Amino acid sequence: MSETVNGVTFIILAFASIIGAIGMLTTRNIVHASFWLLEVMVAVGGLYLLLSAEFLAVVQILVYAGAVSVLLLFVIMLTLRRREDSVRPVEISIGGGVLAAVFGTVIYVAIAQYGDRVAEMPDVAPGVAELGELLFTRWALPFEVASLVLLVALVGAVWWSKEEDR
Amino acid sequence: MTEVGPAAFMGLAAVLFTLGLYGAVARKSAVMVLMSLELMAVAVNLNMVALSRFVTPTEMTGQYFAIFTMVVSAAEIGLGLALVLAIYRQTRSVELSAFDSLKG
């Protein structure tokens, strides 16, 4: 008997994330949009838990739900100072809709054709300890490069957003 | 109890990515475009984590790729928002149509 993903939990989390994404795209208020994005991030974190990726679930909540949405709210409130600035007319782009529809159809066909190659969920699910051990042995070099990328991005963000001398 | 296979996760990731793609093209506010980009990054991550659980459960390759994607997308949102702030100082606007100083 192999391990399975609970269908009911999956459907609840999937609906939560899709509704969050639709809410983010249809709301007229940018502040509300960032909260809808937060909801998507939390739901995807729950999906990671379903896939027994506990470390990624925690990082997802910390980084996306914690840092990124706070950063987004900071920028929204620094740039849109009056309440009515953040309320925008509904923007409908026919070109964007066509592009998304074509892309979605292509992906749907691909999944319908090849998606059922792997159906069984394997029993083995290593825990956080194994993940950390592999991260610092086999993936040590990419890990160091990633920290360099973060450092450069941090310095660049500070340098870009500083007040220029007047 | 219904079972959920990898195709369901791929379908969900495809829906999220498609919505993010539409948002990145359709919205006219730079902050909204950055949020749509994050949505697309999350969809890609979900795909990688799901397929890693189903295909390489012991090596966890997809999980490591997802970690590095998270690093890159965190760097991207930080730099993108700093850029939005820097441009806001010059043009007093976050509308993409206002970012036309390189237009010939």
Coordinates of C-alpha atoms in Angstrom, one line a residue:
Chain A
M1 CA 0.0 0.0 0.0
S2 CA 1.7 3.1 -1.1
E3 CA 1.3 6.5 0.4
T4 CA -1.3 8.8 -1.1
V5 CA -2.2 12.5 -1.1
N6 CA -5.5 13.1 0.7
G7 CA -7.8 14.2 -2.1
V8 CA -10.1 16.4 0.0
T9 CA -7.2 18.4 1.5
F10 CA -5.7 18.8 -1.9
I11 CA -9.0 20.1 -3.4
I12 CA -9.5 22.5 -0.5
L13 CA -5.9 23.9 -0.8
A14 CA -6.1 24.0 -4.6
F15 CA -9.4 25.9 -4.6
A16 CA -7.9 28.3 -2.0
S17 CA -4.9 29.0 -4.1
I18 CA -6.9 29.4 -7.4
I19 CA -9.4 31.7 -5.7
G20 CA -6.6 33.7 -4.2
A21 CA -5.0 34.1 -7.6
I22 CA -8.3 35.1 -9.3
G23 CA -9.0 37.5 -6.4
M24 CA -5.5 39.1 -6.9
L25 CA -6.2 39.7 -10.6
T26 CA -9.7 41.0 -10.3
T27 CA -9.6 43.2 -7.2
R28 CA -9.4 46.9 -7.9
N29 CA -7.4 47.7 -4.8
I30 CA -3.7 46.9 -4.9
V31 CA -3.5 46.5 -1.1
H32 CA -6.2 43.9 -1.3
A33 CA -4.3 42.2 -4.2
S34 CA -1.3 41.8 -2.0
F35 CA -3.4 40.1 0.7
W36 CA -4.9 37.8 -1.9
L37 CA -1.3 36.9 -2.9
L38 CA -0.5 36.2 0.7
E39 CA -3.4 33.7 0.7
V40 CA -2.1 32.0 -2.3
M41 CA 1.3 31.7 -0.7
V42 CA -0.1 30.1 2.5
A43 CA -2.2 27.7 0.5
V44 CA 0.8 26.6 -1.5
G45 CA 2.7 26.1 1.7
G46 CA 0.0 23.7 2.8
L47 CA 0.4 21.9 -0.5
Y48 CA 4.1 21.5 0.3
L49 CA 3.1 19.9 3.6
L50 CA 0.9 17.5 1.7
L51 CA 4.0 16.6 -0.4
S52 CA 6.0 16.0 2.8
A53 CA 8.3 18.9 2.0
E54 CA 8.2 20.3 5.5
F55 CA 11.3 22.5 5.2
L56 CA 10.0 24.1 2.0
A57 CA 6.6 24.7 3.6
V58 CA 8.2 26.6 6.5
V59 CA 10.5 28.6 4.1
Q60 CA 7.5 29.3 1.9
I61 CA 5.6 30.8 4.8
L62 CA 8.6 32.7 6.1
V63 CA 9.9 34.1 2.8
Y64 CA 6.7 34.6 0.8
A65 CA 4.0 35.2 3.4
G66 CA 6.4 37.0 5.7
A67 CA 9.0 38.9 3.8
V68 CA 7.7 39.4 0.3
S69 CA 4.2 40.5 1.2
V70 CA 5.5 42.9 3.9
L71 CA 7.9 44.3 1.3
L72 CA 5.1 44.7 -1.2
L73 CA 2.9 46.5 1.3
F74 CA 5.9 48.8 2.2
V75 CA 6.3 49.8 -1.5
I76 CA 2.6 50.2 -2.0
M77 CA 2.3 52.5 1.0
L78 CA 5.4 54.4 0.0
T79 CA 4.3 55.0 -3.5
L80 CA 0.5 55.3 -3.3
R81 CA 0.2 57.7 -0.4
R82 CA -3.5 58.6 -0.8
R83 CA -6.2 55.9 -0.3
E84 CA -7.7 56.6 -3.7
D85 CA -4.4 56.0 -5.5
S86 CA -4.5 52.3 -4.7
V87 CA -8.0 51.9 -6.2
R88 CA -7.6 51.4 -10.0
P89 CA -10.1 50.7 -12.8
V90 CA -10.4 47.1 -13.9
E91 CA -7.8 46.4 -16.6
I92 CA -8.8 43.9 -19.2
S93 CA -6.2 43.0 -21.8
I94 CA -7.4 41.0 -24.8
G95 CA -3.8 40.3 -25.9
G96 CA -2.9 39.0 -22.4
G97 CA -6.1 36.9 -22.3
V98 CA -5.3 35.3 -25.7
L99 CA -1.7 34.7 -24.6
A100 CA -2.7 33.1 -21.4
A101 CA -5.4 31.0 -23.1
V102 CA -3.0 29.7 -25.7
F103 CA -0.4 28.9 -23.1
G104 CA -2.9 27.2 -20.8
T105 CA -4.2 25.1 -23.7
V106 CA -0.8 23.9 -24.7
I107 CA 0.1 23.0 -21.1
Y108 CA -3.3 21.3 -20.6
V109 CA -2.7 19.1 -23.7
A110 CA 0.8 18.3 -22.5
I111 CA -0.5 17.2 -19.1
A112 CA -3.4 15.3 -20.5
Q113 CA -1.0 13.4 -22.8
Y114 CA 2.0 12.8 -20.5
G115 CA 0.7 13.6 -17.0
D116 CA -0.1 10.0 -15.9
R117 CA 3.4 8.5 -16.6
V118 CA 4.0 8.5 -12.8
A119 CA 0.9 7.6 -10.8
E120 CA 2.2 5.9 -7.7
M121 CA 3.5 8.0 -4.8
P122 CA 6.6 6.3 -3.4
D123 CA 6.7 5.5 0.3
V124 CA 10.1 7.0 1.1
A125 CA 9.9 10.5 2.2
P126 CA 13.2 11.7 3.8
G127 CA 12.9 14.3 6.5
V128 CA 14.4 17.6 7.2
A129 CA 17.7 16.1 8.5
E130 CA 18.4 14.3 5.2
L131 CA 17.5 17.4 3.3
G132 CA 20.0 19.5 5.2
E133 CA 22.7 16.9 4.9
L134 CA 22.4 16.7 1.1
L135 CA 22.2 20.5 0.9
F136 CA 25.6 20.9 2.6
T137 CA 27.3 18.1 0.7
R138 CA 26.1 17.5 -2.8
W139 CA 24.4 21.0 -3.2
A140 CA 27.1 22.9 -1.3
L141 CA 28.4 24.9 -4.3
P142 CA 25.0 26.0 -5.6
F143 CA 24.2 26.9 -2.0
E144 CA 27.2 29.2 -1.7
V145 CA 26.4 30.8 -5.1
A146 CA 22.8 31.4 -4.0
S147 CA 24.0 33.2 -0.9
L148 CA 26.3 35.3 -3.1
V149 CA 23.3 36.1 -5.3
L150 CA 21.3 37.2 -2.2
L151 CA 24.1 39.4 -1.0
V152 CA 24.5 41.1 -4.3
A153 CA 20.7 41.6 -4.6
L154 CA 20.6 43.1 -1.1
V155 CA 23.4 45.5 -1.8
G156 CA 21.8 46.4 -5.1
A157 CA 18.4 47.0 -3.6
V158 CA 19.9 49.3 -0.9
W159 CA 21.9 51.2 -3.5
W160 CA 19.0 51.6 -5.9
S161 CA 16.5 52.7 -3.3
K162 CA 18.6 55.2 -1.4
E163 CA 17.8 58.8 -1.5
E164 CA 19.9 60.7 -4.0
D165 CA 21.8 63.7 -2.8
R166 CA 20.1 66.9 -3.5
Chain B
M1 CA -10.9 8.5 -0.4
T2 CA -9.8 9.9 -3.7
E3 CA -6.2 9.8 -4.6
V4 CA -4.3 12.6 -6.1
G5 CA -1.6 11.9 -8.6
P6 CA 1.1 14.2 -10.0
A7 CA -1.2 15.3 -12.9
A8 CA -3.4 17.1 -10.4
F9 CA -0.5 19.1 -9.1
M10 CA 0.7 19.9 -12.6
G11 CA -2.7 21.0 -13.5
L12 CA -3.0 23.3 -10.5
A13 CA 0.5 24.7 -11.2
A14 CA -0.5 25.3 -14.8
V15 CA -3.6 27.2 -13.7
L16 CA -1.6 29.4 -11.3
F17 CA 1.1 30.0 -13.9
T18 CA -1.5 31.0 -16.5
L19 CA -3.2 33.4 -14.2
G20 CA 0.2 34.9 -13.3
L21 CA 1.0 35.2 -17.0
Y22 CA -2.2 37.0 -17.7
G23 CA -1.6 39.4 -14.7
A24 CA 1.9 40.1 -15.8
V25 CA 0.7 41.1 -19.3
A26 CA -2.6 42.8 -18.4
R27 CA -1.9 44.9 -15.3
K28 CA -0.5 48.4 -15.7
S29 CA 0.9 48.9 -12.3
A30 CA 4.5 47.9 -11.8
V31 CA 3.7 46.5 -8.3
M32 CA 0.9 44.3 -9.7
V33 CA 3.3 43.0 -12.4
L34 CA 5.8 42.0 -9.8
M35 CA 3.1 40.3 -7.8
S36 CA 2.1 38.3 -10.9
L37 CA 5.7 37.3 -11.4
E38 CA 5.8 36.0 -7.9
L39 CA 2.7 34.0 -8.6
M40 CA 4.4 32.4 -11.6
A41 CA 7.5 31.6 -9.6
V42 CA 5.3 29.9 -7.0
A43 CA 3.6 27.8 -9.7
V44 CA 6.9 26.6 -11.0
N45 CA 8.1 25.7 -7.5
L46 CA 4.9 23.8 -6.8
N47 CA 5.5 21.8 -10.0
M48 CA 9.1 21.0 -9.0
V49 CA 8.3 20.0 -5.4
A50 CA 5.4 17.7 -6.6
L51 CA 7.4 16.0 -9.3
S52 CA 10.3 15.6 -6.9
R53 CA 8.0 13.8 -4.4
F54 CA 6.7 11.5 -7.1
V55 CA 9.9 10.8 -9.2
T56 CA 13.0 11.3 -7.1
P57 CA 11.7 11.0 -3.5
T58 CA 15.1 10.1 -2.0
E59 CA 17.3 12.5 -3.9
M60 CA 14.8 15.4 -3.5
T61 CA 16.3 17.1 -6.6
G62 CA 13.2 19.2 -7.2
Q63 CA 13.2 20.4 -3.6
Y64 CA 16.7 21.8 -4.0
F65 CA 15.8 23.4 -7.3
A66 CA 12.7 24.9 -5.6
I67 CA 15.0 26.3 -2.8
F68 CA 17.2 28.0 -5.4
T69 CA 14.2 29.3 -7.3
M70 CA 13.0 30.8 -4.1
V71 CA 16.3 32.5 -3.6
V72 CA 16.3 34.0 -7.1
S73 CA 12.7 35.1 -6.8
A74 CA 13.3 36.7 -3.4
A75 CA 16.2 38.6 -4.9
E76 CA 14.1 39.5 -7.9
I77 CA 11.2 40.9 -5.8
G78 CA 13.7 42.9 -3.7
L79 CA 15.5 44.4 -6.7
G80 CA 12.2 44.9 -8.6
L81 CA 10.6 46.8 -5.7
A82 CA 13.8 48.9 -5.2
L83 CA 13.6 49.7 -8.9
V84 CA 10.0 50.7 -8.6
L85 CA 10.9 53.0 -5.7
A86 CA 13.8 54.6 -7.6
I87 CA 11.6 55.2 -10.7
Y88 CA 8.8 56.6 -8.5
R89 CA 11.2 59.2 -7.2
Q90 CA 11.8 60.5 -10.7
T91 CA 8.4 60.2 -12.3
R92 CA 6.1 60.3 -9.2
S93 CA 4.2 57.3 -10.7
V94 CA 4.2 53.5 -10.6
E95 CA 2.3 53.1 -13.9
L96 CA 4.3 51.2 -16.5
S97 CA 3.2 53.7 -19.1
A98 CA 5.1 56.4 -17.2
F99 CA 8.4 54.5 -17.5
D100 CA 9.2 55.8 -21.0
S101 CA 12.4 57.7 -20.6
L102 CA 14.2 55.3 -22.9
K103 CA 11.6 55.7 -25.6
G104 CA 13.0 57.1 -28.8

